[in-house]
Coordinates of C-alpha atoms in Angstrom, one line a residue:
Chain A
M1 CA -179.2 -16.4 -79.9
K2 CA -180.4 -15.0 -83.1
Q3 CA -177.9 -15.6 -85.8
S4 CA -177.5 -13.2 -88.7
E5 CA -176.4 -13.9 -92.2
L6 CA -172.8 -13.1 -93.0
L7 CA -172.4 -14.3 -96.6
R8 CA -175.0 -15.3 -99.1
V9 CA -174.1 -17.0 -102.4
E10 CA -176.9 -16.9 -105.0
N11 CA -177.0 -18.9 -108.2
L12 CA -173.3 -19.0 -108.6
R13 CA -172.1 -20.3 -111.9
T14 CA -168.4 -20.7 -112.8
Y15 CA -167.2 -22.1 -116.1
F16 CA -163.7 -23.0 -117.0
Y17 CA -162.6 -22.9 -120.7
S18 CA -160.0 -25.3 -121.9
Q19 CA -159.2 -26.6 -125.4
G20 CA -162.4 -25.3 -126.7
R21 CA -164.5 -27.1 -124.1
T22 CA -166.6 -25.5 -121.4
V23 CA -166.2 -27.1 -118.1
R24 CA -169.2 -26.3 -115.8
A25 CA -167.3 -26.4 -112.6
V26 CA -169.9 -24.6 -110.5
E27 CA -173.5 -24.8 -111.6
D28 CA -176.2 -22.8 -109.9
V29 CA -174.8 -22.9 -106.3
S30 CA -176.7 -21.1 -103.6
F31 CA -176.1 -21.1 -99.9
S32 CA -175.5 -18.8 -97.0
V33 CA -173.1 -18.7 -94.0
Q34 CA -174.4 -17.4 -90.7
Q35 CA -172.2 -15.4 -88.4
G36 CA -170.0 -17.6 -86.3
S37 CA -171.1 -20.8 -87.8
T38 CA -169.3 -23.6 -89.6
V39 CA -170.4 -24.6 -93.0
C40 CA -168.8 -27.6 -94.6
L41 CA -168.6 -28.0 -98.4
V42 CA -168.1 -31.7 -99.1
G43 CA -167.5 -33.6 -102.3
E44 CA -165.2 -35.7 -104.3
S45 CA -162.2 -34.2 -106.1
G46 CA -163.3 -32.2 -109.0
S47 CA -166.8 -31.6 -107.7
G48 CA -166.4 -27.9 -107.7
K49 CA -165.6 -27.2 -104.0
S50 CA -162.5 -25.2 -104.5
A51 CA -163.9 -23.5 -107.6
T52 CA -166.8 -22.3 -105.5
A53 CA -164.4 -20.9 -102.9
F54 CA -162.3 -19.1 -105.5
S55 CA -165.4 -17.8 -107.2
I56 CA -166.7 -16.3 -103.9
L57 CA -163.4 -14.3 -103.7
N58 CA -163.6 -13.5 -107.4
L59 CA -160.1 -14.9 -107.9
I60 CA -160.7 -17.3 -110.7
P61 CA -157.7 -16.7 -113.1
K62 CA -159.0 -15.0 -116.2
S63 CA -156.9 -17.3 -118.4
M64 CA -158.8 -20.3 -117.0
G65 CA -162.4 -19.3 -116.7
R66 CA -164.8 -17.0 -115.1
V67 CA -167.8 -16.6 -113.0
V68 CA -170.6 -16.3 -115.5
A69 CA -173.5 -15.7 -113.2
G70 CA -174.6 -15.2 -109.7
K71 CA -174.1 -13.0 -106.7
V72 CA -172.0 -13.2 -103.6
L73 CA -173.6 -10.9 -101.0
Y74 CA -171.4 -9.8 -98.2
G75 CA -172.3 -6.9 -96.0
G76 CA -174.8 -5.6 -98.6
E77 CA -172.2 -5.7 -101.3
D78 CA -171.9 -8.1 -104.2
L79 CA -168.3 -9.3 -104.0
L80 CA -168.4 -10.1 -107.7
R81 CA -169.2 -6.6 -108.8
I82 CA -167.1 -4.4 -106.5
S83 CA -163.9 -2.6 -107.6
Q84 CA -160.6 -4.4 -107.3
R85 CA -159.5 -1.8 -104.8
R86 CA -162.5 -2.4 -102.6
Q87 CA -162.1 -6.1 -103.0
R88 CA -158.5 -5.9 -101.7
T89 CA -159.6 -4.1 -98.6
I90 CA -162.0 -7.0 -97.8
L91 CA -159.7 -9.9 -98.7
G92 CA -157.3 -10.8 -95.9
N93 CA -159.0 -8.3 -93.7
E94 CA -162.6 -9.5 -93.4
I95 CA -162.5 -12.6 -95.4
A96 CA -159.3 -14.8 -95.3
M97 CA -158.4 -18.1 -96.8
I98 CA -156.1 -21.0 -95.9
F99 CA -155.0 -23.7 -98.2
Q100 CA -154.4 -27.3 -98.5
E101 CA -150.6 -27.3 -98.9
P102 CA -149.1 -25.0 -96.3
A103 CA -145.7 -25.7 -97.8
A104 CA -146.8 -24.2 -101.1
A105 CA -149.0 -21.5 -99.7
L106 CA -146.1 -19.8 -97.8
N107 CA -143.6 -17.7 -99.7
P108 CA -140.4 -19.6 -99.5
V109 CA -138.1 -16.5 -99.5
C110 CA -139.9 -14.6 -96.7
T111 CA -139.8 -15.4 -93.1
V112 CA -143.0 -16.3 -91.3
G113 CA -142.9 -13.1 -89.3
E114 CA -142.5 -11.0 -92.5
Q115 CA -145.5 -12.7 -94.0
I116 CA -147.8 -12.1 -91.0
A117 CA -146.6 -8.5 -90.7
E118 CA -147.2 -7.9 -94.4
V119 CA -150.9 -8.7 -94.1
L120 CA -151.2 -6.6 -91.0
R121 CA -149.5 -3.7 -92.7
T122 CA -151.6 -4.0 -95.8
H123 CA -154.8 -3.7 -93.9
K124 CA -154.1 -2.0 -90.6
Q125 CA -152.1 1.2 -90.4
C126 CA -149.4 0.1 -88.0
S127 CA -145.6 0.5 -87.7
A128 CA -143.2 -2.3 -88.5
R129 CA -142.5 -2.8 -84.9
E130 CA -146.1 -3.0 -83.9
A131 CA -146.7 -5.5 -86.8
R132 CA -143.9 -7.6 -85.5
R133 CA -145.3 -7.6 -82.0
Q134 CA -148.7 -8.6 -83.3
A135 CA -147.1 -11.3 -85.5
K136 CA -145.5 -12.8 -82.4
A137 CA -148.8 -12.7 -80.5
M138 CA -150.4 -14.5 -83.5
L139 CA -147.8 -17.2 -83.5
D140 CA -148.3 -17.6 -79.8
R141 CA -152.0 -17.8 -80.3
V142 CA -151.8 -20.6 -82.9
G143 CA -149.7 -22.6 -80.5
I144 CA -146.2 -22.3 -82.1
P145 CA -143.7 -22.7 -79.3
D146 CA -140.8 -20.2 -79.0
A147 CA -142.7 -17.7 -81.2
Q148 CA -140.1 -15.0 -80.9
R149 CA -137.5 -17.2 -82.6
R150 CA -139.9 -18.7 -85.1
L151 CA -140.7 -15.2 -86.4
D152 CA -137.4 -15.3 -88.2
D153 CA -137.7 -18.8 -89.5
Y154 CA -138.3 -19.5 -93.2
P155 CA -141.2 -21.8 -94.1
H156 CA -139.0 -24.7 -94.9
Q157 CA -137.6 -24.7 -91.4
L158 CA -141.1 -25.5 -90.0
S159 CA -142.8 -28.9 -89.9
G160 CA -146.0 -29.5 -91.8
G161 CA -148.3 -28.9 -88.8
M162 CA -146.3 -25.8 -87.8
R163 CA -146.6 -24.4 -91.4
Q164 CA -150.4 -24.9 -91.3
R165 CA -150.4 -23.1 -87.9
A166 CA -148.3 -20.3 -89.4
M167 CA -150.7 -20.1 -92.4
I168 CA -153.6 -19.8 -89.9
A169 CA -151.7 -17.1 -88.1
I170 CA -151.4 -15.2 -91.3
A171 CA -155.0 -15.6 -92.3
L172 CA -156.3 -14.6 -88.8
S173 CA -153.9 -11.8 -88.2
C174 CA -156.5 -9.2 -89.1
R175 CA -159.3 -11.0 -87.3
P176 CA -161.5 -11.8 -90.3
K177 CA -165.2 -12.4 -90.0
L178 CA -165.1 -15.3 -92.4
L179 CA -162.3 -17.9 -92.9
I180 CA -162.4 -20.0 -96.0
A181 CA -160.4 -23.2 -95.4
D182 CA -159.7 -25.2 -98.5
E183 CA -158.9 -28.7 -97.3
P184 CA -156.5 -27.3 -94.6
T185 CA -155.9 -30.7 -93.0
T186 CA -155.7 -33.0 -96.0
A187 CA -151.9 -32.8 -96.3
L188 CA -151.4 -33.4 -92.6
D189 CA -151.2 -36.7 -90.7
A190 CA -154.1 -37.7 -88.4
T191 CA -152.8 -36.4 -85.0
V192 CA -151.7 -33.1 -86.4
Q193 CA -155.0 -32.9 -88.3
S194 CA -157.1 -33.1 -85.1
Q195 CA -154.8 -30.6 -83.4
I196 CA -155.4 -28.1 -86.3
L197 CA -159.2 -28.8 -86.2
G198 CA -159.1 -28.2 -82.4
L199 CA -157.2 -25.0 -82.9
L200 CA -159.6 -23.7 -85.6
H201 CA -162.5 -24.5 -83.3
E202 CA -160.9 -22.7 -80.4
L203 CA -160.1 -19.6 -82.5
Q204 CA -163.6 -19.6 -83.8
A205 CA -165.0 -19.6 -80.3
D206 CA -162.6 -16.8 -79.4
T207 CA -163.2 -14.5 -82.3
G208 CA -166.7 -15.4 -83.4
M209 CA -165.6 -15.8 -87.0
A210 CA -167.6 -18.0 -89.4
L211 CA -165.8 -20.9 -91.1
L212 CA -166.4 -22.2 -94.6
F213 CA -164.6 -25.5 -94.6
I214 CA -164.0 -27.4 -97.7
T215 CA -163.1 -31.0 -97.4
H216 CA -163.7 -34.5 -98.7
D217 CA -163.2 -36.0 -95.3
L218 CA -166.6 -36.8 -93.7
S219 CA -165.0 -37.5 -90.3
V220 CA -163.8 -33.9 -90.2
V221 CA -167.2 -32.8 -91.2
A222 CA -168.8 -34.7 -88.3
E223 CA -166.4 -33.1 -86.0
I224 CA -166.8 -29.4 -86.8
A225 CA -169.8 -28.7 -89.1
D226 CA -173.0 -26.9 -88.2
R227 CA -174.3 -27.1 -91.7
V228 CA -173.2 -29.4 -94.5
L229 CA -173.4 -28.9 -98.3
V230 CA -172.7 -31.9 -100.4
M231 CA -171.5 -31.1 -103.9
Y232 CA -171.6 -33.4 -106.9
A233 CA -170.6 -32.4 -110.4
G234 CA -170.6 -28.7 -109.7
R235 CA -174.1 -28.7 -108.0
I236 CA -175.3 -28.8 -104.5
V237 CA -177.0 -32.2 -104.2
E238 CA -177.9 -32.1 -100.5
E239 CA -177.8 -29.5 -97.8
G240 CA -178.7 -29.7 -94.2
D241 CA -177.7 -29.5 -90.6
V242 CA -174.9 -31.9 -89.6
M243 CA -177.3 -34.2 -87.8
Q244 CA -179.7 -34.3 -90.7
I245 CA -177.0 -35.2 -93.1
F246 CA -175.4 -37.9 -90.9
D247 CA -178.5 -39.4 -89.3
D248 CA -180.9 -39.1 -92.2
P249 CA -179.2 -38.7 -95.5
W250 CA -181.7 -38.4 -98.4
M251 CA -179.6 -38.2 -101.5
P252 CA -178.3 -41.6 -102.7
Y253 CA -174.8 -40.0 -103.3
T254 CA -174.6 -38.9 -99.7
R255 CA -175.7 -42.3 -98.5
G256 CA -173.0 -43.8 -100.6
L257 CA -170.4 -41.5 -99.2
L258 CA -171.4 -42.3 -95.6
K259 CA -171.2 -46.0 -96.3
A260 CA -167.7 -45.5 -97.8
R261 CA -166.3 -44.4 -94.5
P262 CA -164.1 -46.8 -92.6
G263 CA -165.2 -47.4 -89.0
L264 CA -164.6 -49.7 -86.1
H265 CA -166.7 -52.8 -86.0
S266 CA -167.6 -54.8 -83.0
G267 CA -168.3 -58.6 -82.8
D268 CA -166.4 -61.4 -84.5
G269 CA -163.5 -59.2 -85.6
S270 CA -164.2 -59.6 -89.3
S271 CA -164.0 -56.3 -91.0
R272 CA -166.6 -55.0 -93.2
R273 CA -165.6 -54.3 -96.8
L274 CA -165.9 -50.6 -97.5
S275 CA -168.6 -50.1 -100.1
A276 CA -167.3 -47.6 -102.6
V277 CA -169.6 -45.5 -104.7
P278 CA -169.2 -47.3 -108.1
G279 CA -168.1 -45.5 -111.2
D280 CA -166.4 -42.2 -111.8
P281 CA -167.6 -38.6 -111.6
P282 CA -169.0 -37.3 -114.9
D283 CA -167.2 -35.2 -117.4
L284 CA -168.1 -31.6 -116.4
A285 CA -167.7 -30.5 -120.0
N286 CA -170.2 -33.0 -121.3
L287 CA -173.1 -33.3 -118.9
S288 CA -176.3 -35.1 -119.8
I289 CA -179.6 -33.3 -119.2
G290 CA -180.8 -35.6 -116.5
C291 CA -179.5 -36.2 -113.0
S292 CA -175.7 -36.1 -113.1
F293 CA -175.4 -38.9 -110.5
R294 CA -177.7 -41.2 -112.5
P295 CA -174.9 -43.4 -114.0
R296 CA -173.6 -44.2 -110.6
C297 CA -176.9 -44.4 -108.7
C298 CA -178.2 -47.8 -107.7
H299 CA -181.7 -46.4 -107.5
A300 CA -181.7 -44.8 -110.9
A301 CA -185.1 -44.9 -112.7
A302 CA -185.9 -44.3 -116.3
D303 CA -187.1 -40.7 -115.8
C304 CA -183.7 -39.8 -114.1
A305 CA -182.1 -39.6 -117.5
Y306 CA -184.5 -37.0 -119.0
R307 CA -185.4 -34.6 -116.3
P308 CA -182.9 -32.7 -114.2
P309 CA -183.9 -33.0 -110.6
D310 CA -184.6 -29.7 -108.7
L311 CA -183.4 -29.0 -105.2
E312 CA -186.3 -29.9 -102.9
T313 CA -186.4 -28.5 -99.4
V314 CA -188.2 -30.0 -96.4
R315 CA -187.7 -28.6 -92.9
G316 CA -184.4 -26.9 -93.8
H317 CA -183.0 -30.1 -95.4
S318 CA -182.6 -29.9 -99.2
V319 CA -182.0 -32.7 -101.6
R320 CA -181.6 -32.9 -105.4
C321 CA -183.2 -36.2 -106.2
M322 CA -186.6 -37.0 -107.6
H323 CA -187.0 -40.3 -105.9
W324 CA -185.6 -39.6 -102.5
R325 CA -188.8 -40.3 -100.6
Q326 CA -189.1 -43.9 -102.0
I327 CA -185.4 -44.5 -101.5
V328 CA -185.4 -43.4 -97.8
E329 CA -188.5 -45.4 -97.2
A330 CA -187.2 -48.5 -98.8
A331 CA -184.0 -48.3 -96.8
G332 CA -186.0 -48.2 -93.6
E333 CA -184.3 -47.3 -90.5
P334 CA -181.2 -45.2 -91.3
E335 CA -177.9 -46.8 -90.3
A336 CA -176.3 -45.3 -87.3
V337 CA -173.3 -43.9 -88.9
L338 CA -172.2 -41.4 -86.3
Chain B
M1 CA -133.5 -66.6 -56.3
S2 CA -132.4 -63.2 -57.1
I3 CA -133.9 -60.3 -58.8
D4 CA -131.6 -58.9 -61.4
I5 CA -132.0 -55.2 -61.4
R6 CA -130.2 -53.6 -64.2
V7 CA -129.5 -50.0 -63.8
S8 CA -128.8 -48.5 -67.2
E9 CA -125.6 -46.7 -67.4
P10 CA -126.0 -43.0 -67.6
I11 CA -124.9 -41.6 -70.9
V12 CA -121.7 -39.7 -70.2
G13 CA -120.7 -36.6 -72.1
E14 CA -118.2 -38.5 -74.1
T15 CA -120.7 -40.8 -75.8
E16 CA -123.0 -38.0 -76.4
D17 CA -120.3 -36.1 -78.3
K18 CA -119.8 -39.1 -80.5
L19 CA -123.4 -39.2 -81.3
V20 CA -123.4 -35.7 -82.6
L21 CA -122.6 -35.9 -86.3
A22 CA -120.8 -33.2 -88.0
P23 CA -123.1 -31.3 -90.3
P24 CA -122.8 -32.6 -93.8
R25 CA -120.8 -30.5 -96.1
R26 CA -122.6 -28.9 -99.0
G27 CA -121.7 -27.6 -102.4
R28 CA -118.2 -27.2 -103.6
P29 CA -115.2 -27.8 -101.4
P30 CA -114.5 -24.5 -99.7
A31 CA -111.0 -24.4 -101.0
A32 CA -112.2 -23.5 -104.5
R33 CA -114.5 -20.9 -103.1
I34 CA -111.9 -19.3 -101.0
I35 CA -109.4 -19.2 -103.8
S36 CA -112.0 -17.8 -106.2
L37 CA -113.1 -15.1 -103.7
S38 CA -109.5 -14.1 -103.0
I39 CA -108.7 -13.9 -106.7
L40 CA -111.6 -11.7 -107.4
F41 CA -111.0 -9.5 -104.4
L42 CA -107.4 -9.2 -105.3
M43 CA -108.3 -8.3 -108.9
I44 CA -110.8 -5.7 -107.8
L45 CA -108.3 -4.3 -105.3
L46 CA -105.5 -4.1 -107.8
A47 CA -107.9 -2.5 -110.3
L48 CA -109.0 0.1 -107.8
A49 CA -105.5 0.8 -106.7
A50 CA -104.0 0.8 -110.2
P51 CA -103.2 4.5 -110.4
A52 CA -101.4 4.4 -107.1
I53 CA -99.3 1.3 -107.6
T54 CA -98.3 1.3 -111.2
P55 CA -94.5 1.9 -111.5
H56 CA -94.9 3.6 -114.9
D57 CA -97.3 5.6 -116.9
I58 CA -99.2 3.3 -119.3
S59 CA -98.3 5.5 -122.3
E60 CA -94.7 6.1 -121.4
Q61 CA -92.7 4.8 -124.3
S62 CA -89.1 3.9 -124.5
L63 CA -88.1 2.4 -127.8
L64 CA -84.6 1.6 -126.5
S65 CA -85.9 -0.9 -124.0
R66 CA -88.7 -2.4 -126.1
L67 CA -89.7 -6.1 -125.8
Q68 CA -87.8 -6.7 -122.7
P69 CA -88.6 -10.1 -121.0
P70 CA -90.2 -10.4 -117.6
V71 CA -88.0 -10.4 -114.5
F72 CA -88.1 -14.2 -114.1
A73 CA -86.9 -14.6 -117.7
G74 CA -83.9 -12.4 -117.4
G75 CA -85.5 -8.9 -117.3
T76 CA -84.9 -6.0 -115.0
D77 CA -86.7 -5.1 -111.7
D78 CA -87.8 -1.9 -113.4
H79 CA -90.2 -3.8 -115.6
P80 CA -91.4 -6.8 -113.6
L81 CA -93.4 -8.2 -116.5
G82 CA -91.2 -6.9 -119.3
T83 CA -92.1 -4.3 -121.9
D84 CA -94.1 -4.3 -125.1
H85 CA -93.2 -3.4 -128.7
L86 CA -93.1 0.4 -127.8
G87 CA -91.2 -0.1 -124.6
R88 CA -94.2 0.4 -122.4
D89 CA -94.3 -1.3 -119.0
V90 CA -96.5 -4.4 -119.3
F91 CA -97.2 -4.6 -115.5
S92 CA -98.7 -1.1 -115.5
R93 CA -100.7 -1.7 -118.6
L94 CA -102.0 -5.0 -117.3
L95 CA -103.2 -3.4 -114.1
F96 CA -105.0 -0.6 -116.0
A97 CA -106.4 -3.2 -118.5
T98 CA -107.9 -5.2 -115.6
R99 CA -109.4 -2.0 -114.2
T100 CA -111.1 -1.2 -117.5
T101 CA -112.3 -4.7 -118.2
L102 CA -113.7 -5.2 -114.7
F103 CA -115.4 -1.9 -114.8
I104 CA -117.0 -2.6 -118.1
A105 CA -118.0 -6.1 -117.0
F106 CA -119.6 -4.9 -113.7
A107 CA -121.5 -2.1 -115.5
G108 CA -122.5 -4.4 -118.3
V109 CA -123.9 -7.1 -115.9
F110 CA -125.6 -4.4 -113.9
I111 CA -127.4 -3.0 -116.9
G112 CA -128.3 -6.4 -118.2
V113 CA -129.7 -7.6 -114.9
V114 CA -131.7 -4.5 -114.2
A115 CA -133.1 -4.2 -117.8
G116 CA -133.7 -7.9 -118.2
T117 CA -135.3 -8.4 -114.8
L118 CA -137.6 -5.5 -115.2
G119 CA -138.5 -6.5 -118.8
G120 CA -139.2 -10.1 -117.7
L121 CA -141.2 -9.0 -114.7
I122 CA -143.4 -6.7 -116.7
S123 CA -143.8 -9.1 -119.5
G124 CA -144.7 -12.0 -117.3
T125 CA -147.0 -10.0 -115.0
L126 CA -149.0 -8.2 -117.7
G127 CA -149.3 -11.1 -120.0
G128 CA -151.4 -10.7 -123.2
W129 CA -150.3 -8.5 -126.0
A130 CA -147.7 -6.6 -123.9
D131 CA -146.0 -10.0 -123.1
Q132 CA -146.1 -11.0 -126.8
C133 CA -144.5 -7.7 -127.9
L134 CA -141.7 -7.9 -125.3
S135 CA -141.1 -11.5 -126.0
A136 CA -140.9 -10.9 -129.7
V137 CA -138.2 -8.2 -129.1
V138 CA -136.3 -10.5 -126.8
D139 CA -136.5 -13.4 -129.2
A140 CA -135.4 -11.3 -132.1
Q141 CA -132.4 -10.1 -130.2
A142 CA -131.5 -13.6 -129.1
A143 CA -131.4 -14.6 -132.8
V144 CA -128.7 -12.1 -133.8
P145 CA -125.1 -12.7 -132.9
T146 CA -124.0 -10.3 -130.2
T147 CA -120.6 -9.6 -131.8
L148 CA -122.4 -8.5 -135.0
V149 CA -124.7 -6.2 -133.1
A150 CA -121.8 -4.7 -131.3
L151 CA -119.8 -4.2 -134.5
T152 CA -122.8 -2.5 -136.1
A153 CA -123.5 -0.3 -133.1
V154 CA -119.9 0.8 -132.9
A155 CA -119.8 1.6 -136.6
L156 CA -122.9 3.7 -136.2
A157 CA -122.3 5.3 -132.8
G158 CA -118.6 5.5 -132.6
T159 CA -116.3 4.0 -130.0
H160 CA -117.2 6.1 -127.0
P161 CA -116.7 4.1 -123.8
L162 CA -120.3 4.7 -122.8
V163 CA -121.5 3.2 -126.0
L164 CA -119.4 0.2 -125.3
V165 CA -120.8 -0.2 -121.8
L166 CA -124.3 0.1 -123.2
I167 CA -123.7 -2.4 -126.0
I168 CA -122.2 -4.9 -123.6
G169 CA -125.0 -4.3 -121.0
F170 CA -127.8 -4.8 -123.6
S171 CA -126.0 -7.7 -125.3
D172 CA -127.5 -10.2 -122.9
Y173 CA -130.4 -8.6 -121.1
Y174 CA -132.6 -10.9 -123.1
R175 CA -131.3 -13.9 -121.2
Y176 CA -132.4 -12.3 -117.9
A177 CA -135.7 -11.3 -119.4
R178 CA -136.4 -14.8 -120.6
I179 CA -135.5 -16.5 -117.4
V180 CA -137.4 -14.0 -115.2
R181 CA -140.4 -14.1 -117.4
G182 CA -140.4 -17.9 -117.3
Q183 CA -140.2 -17.8 -113.5
V184 CA -142.9 -15.2 -113.2
V185 CA -145.3 -17.2 -115.3
A186 CA -144.5 -20.4 -113.4
L187 CA -145.0 -18.6 -110.1
Q188 CA -148.5 -17.3 -111.1
G189 CA -150.0 -20.7 -110.5
R190 CA -148.2 -21.3 -107.2
S191 CA -150.4 -21.2 -104.2
F192 CA -148.4 -18.7 -102.2
I193 CA -149.2 -16.2 -104.9
E194 CA -152.9 -17.1 -104.7
A195 CA -152.6 -16.8 -100.9
A196 CA -151.1 -13.3 -101.3
R197 CA -154.0 -12.4 -103.6
C198 CA -156.4 -13.8 -101.1
S199 CA -154.9 -11.6 -98.4
G200 CA -155.6 -8.5 -100.4
A201 CA -152.2 -7.7 -101.8
S202 CA -152.2 -5.5 -104.9
P203 CA -150.8 -6.8 -108.2
W204 CA -147.8 -4.4 -107.9
R205 CA -147.1 -5.6 -104.3
I206 CA -147.3 -9.2 -105.4
A207 CA -144.9 -8.6 -108.3
M208 CA -142.4 -6.8 -106.1
R209 CA -142.6 -8.7 -102.9
H210 CA -143.6 -12.2 -103.8
V211 CA -142.6 -12.8 -107.4
L212 CA -139.4 -10.8 -107.8
P213 CA -137.5 -12.3 -104.8
N214 CA -138.3 -15.7 -106.0
T215 CA -136.6 -15.1 -109.3
F216 CA -133.3 -13.9 -107.8
S217 CA -131.6 -17.2 -107.5
P218 CA -131.5 -18.0 -111.3
V219 CA -130.6 -14.4 -112.0
V220 CA -127.6 -14.5 -109.7
V221 CA -126.4 -17.7 -111.3
L222 CA -126.9 -16.3 -114.8
A223 CA -125.2 -13.0 -113.8
S224 CA -122.1 -14.8 -112.6
L225 CA -121.9 -16.9 -115.7
S226 CA -122.5 -13.9 -118.0
F227 CA -120.0 -11.9 -116.0
A228 CA -117.4 -14.3 -117.3
E229 CA -118.9 -14.1 -120.8
I230 CA -118.9 -10.3 -120.7
V231 CA -115.2 -10.2 -119.9
V232 CA -114.7 -12.4 -122.9
L233 CA -117.0 -10.3 -125.1
E234 CA -115.3 -7.1 -124.1
S235 CA -111.9 -8.7 -124.8
S236 CA -113.1 -9.9 -128.2
L237 CA -114.4 -6.4 -129.2
S238 CA -111.2 -4.8 -128.0
F239 CA -109.2 -7.4 -129.8
L240 CA -111.0 -6.6 -133.0
G241 CA -110.3 -2.9 -132.4
V242 CA -113.8 -1.8 -131.9
G243 CA -113.8 -1.9 -128.1
V244 CA -111.6 0.1 -125.8
Q245 CA -109.5 2.7 -127.8
P246 CA -105.9 3.8 -127.1
P247 CA -104.6 5.4 -125.0
N248 CA -107.0 3.3 -122.8
V249 CA -106.2 -0.3 -122.4
S250 CA -108.3 -3.4 -121.7
L251 CA -107.3 -7.0 -121.5
G252 CA -108.6 -7.5 -125.0
S253 CA -106.7 -4.6 -126.5
L254 CA -103.5 -5.9 -124.8
L255 CA -104.1 -9.2 -126.5
G256 CA -104.8 -7.5 -129.8
E257 CA -101.5 -5.7 -129.7
A258 CA -99.6 -8.8 -128.6
R259 CA -100.8 -10.9 -131.5
N260 CA -97.9 -9.8 -133.8
Y261 CA -95.4 -10.9 -131.3
L262 CA -96.8 -14.3 -130.3
I263 CA -93.7 -16.2 -131.5
S264 CA -91.0 -13.9 -130.4
T265 CA -92.3 -12.6 -127.1
P266 CA -95.2 -14.8 -126.0
W267 CA -95.5 -13.2 -122.5
L268 CA -97.2 -10.2 -124.0
A269 CA -100.2 -12.4 -124.8
I270 CA -99.9 -14.8 -121.9
F271 CA -100.3 -12.3 -119.1
P272 CA -103.6 -10.8 -120.2
C273 CA -104.8 -14.3 -121.1
V274 CA -104.0 -15.6 -117.6
V275 CA -105.9 -12.6 -116.0
I276 CA -108.9 -13.3 -118.2
V277 CA -109.0 -17.0 -117.3
M278 CA -108.6 -16.2 -113.6
I279 CA -111.4 -13.7 -113.6
T280 CA -113.8 -15.9 -115.5
V281 CA -113.2 -19.1 -113.6
A282 CA -113.4 -17.2 -110.3
A283 CA -116.7 -15.6 -111.3
A284 CA -118.2 -18.9 -112.3
T285 CA -117.1 -20.6 -109.2
I286 CA -118.5 -17.9 -107.0
G287 CA -121.8 -17.9 -108.9
D288 CA -122.2 -21.6 -108.2
W289 CA -121.6 -21.0 -104.6
L290 CA -124.1 -18.1 -104.5
R291 CA -126.7 -20.2 -106.0
A292 CA -126.3 -22.9 -103.4
S293 CA -126.4 -20.4 -100.5
L294 CA -129.2 -18.1 -101.9
D295 CA -131.6 -21.0 -102.3
P296 CA -133.6 -20.8 -99.0
R297 CA -134.2 -24.6 -99.1
S298 CA -130.5 -25.3 -98.8
R299 CA -130.0 -22.9 -95.9
T300 CA -129.8 -24.5 -92.5

């Protein structure tokens, strides 16, 4: 099956301005999302994942910062340069978004049914009755039991998992082609998390939508991703198919992240200590010219401090490190991490 | 050797009933709420029905029967609450006074809420220089004592009832404006507003459908509190002689007339005072209850 490109982000740059400092939240980010595929954006807190998502939708609050450069191509249009009116016909309709905290992302004074119906009525010309009927169908679809009654519930009357299901119902009510999910499972407990992931997967298979999934949880990535983007300090530091990233990580940062995952260990029962990536992420307002991961990198060499590494691509697998070949060779056989 | 098989007792209905706990009571004890609601309803009812149930015309004088005591202090049935210094029936005048005061208070609160909420919503939504201008106006008004503004306005525009309603209405719109603006600004960062933006809602729609309803709760509470304050403000203005003018009466003007007779015939002052206190306490109590029940988080 030939896949075609749904969204392409080119050289996106988003800066935030606070207290006279310029925070380079997103620096020269380029990637594309194929129709019906799942792209995972992985990184630590503050690595620019959410800023990237909001930049794509051109919804960075003007009081905080702005997208200073780049293109977001969707259906032949640059989402950063279309009129607000045109943008509103795309958002919620063709591109939808779900958030980390479903409790905060639902309007506390509107019922769930009203909130689904509102999106439907904004984008599709339909009567209130028809919107309500479709809202019920959506709640059924996302697996909320007793949907007819839940339509008239307020968000606080639902459990955390139910709220995220309701949020998904709102986002998918207009059958978008792309769903941007900003850490949708982070606030949920593990069993609910896997239910929600299963649901997203199922809905994706049903509707053929693409998913841009933002997370810091590598086990989630392993479960759902087709393609993985690893972000560090506002830049993409490694990009590849999910197997490439998990079986053969090239960037020292990605290798560190994979080692920092807890896992089950066989044998004598002694548990391995998790190896954390040492140090803290750099101050994005005050980046040095060299590799931004250098201060935390155990393979750092002298030239890392002077020359910014470029993104180097081999067989669809990109890495932003000057010494990745030596590092991968020295490490020998990659650890089986999957 | 025996095998002990224990069959657990089926739980009978009786035990089940005991397990079901009564839902916890919330808020004020209902007695206070019921009393307050009844008082306010009674007041409104009496005020509406005043023309039909007053035994005497409020301007009907009878100097021969002036300053009669109320019926429980040795007066006659003809004047259940006695008569004032011109022999007018206190009961009739009290009913009409309540009518006037309640009308002015409701109209005043309505104007304040509408003007203030709109101002706050516009100010908070637009931001930038529009917000600064509106906020400056609001802060300037908050710095000037209301009574002084009212006295000046009456001196300039006369004592027409409409002027009085407007003055009272605009006396505290700034409080709604401030509280609504604060809410609007605070809500801008909330993620359900972002979610609405992400779903393609226009700024106008977000303001009306997502922001505004989320500001109602504090506005309702403030309105009930300021309802009480507006009753007092109207009374003060009328007491000072710049509010409701004869032959109309309000609770404040009744008090104003009664102040010369405080020692000899205290009931003239006591009755309007009692009505003012009842209205204000009842309004505040109901406001408290409204706040508890309007907050969706406390709904069951």
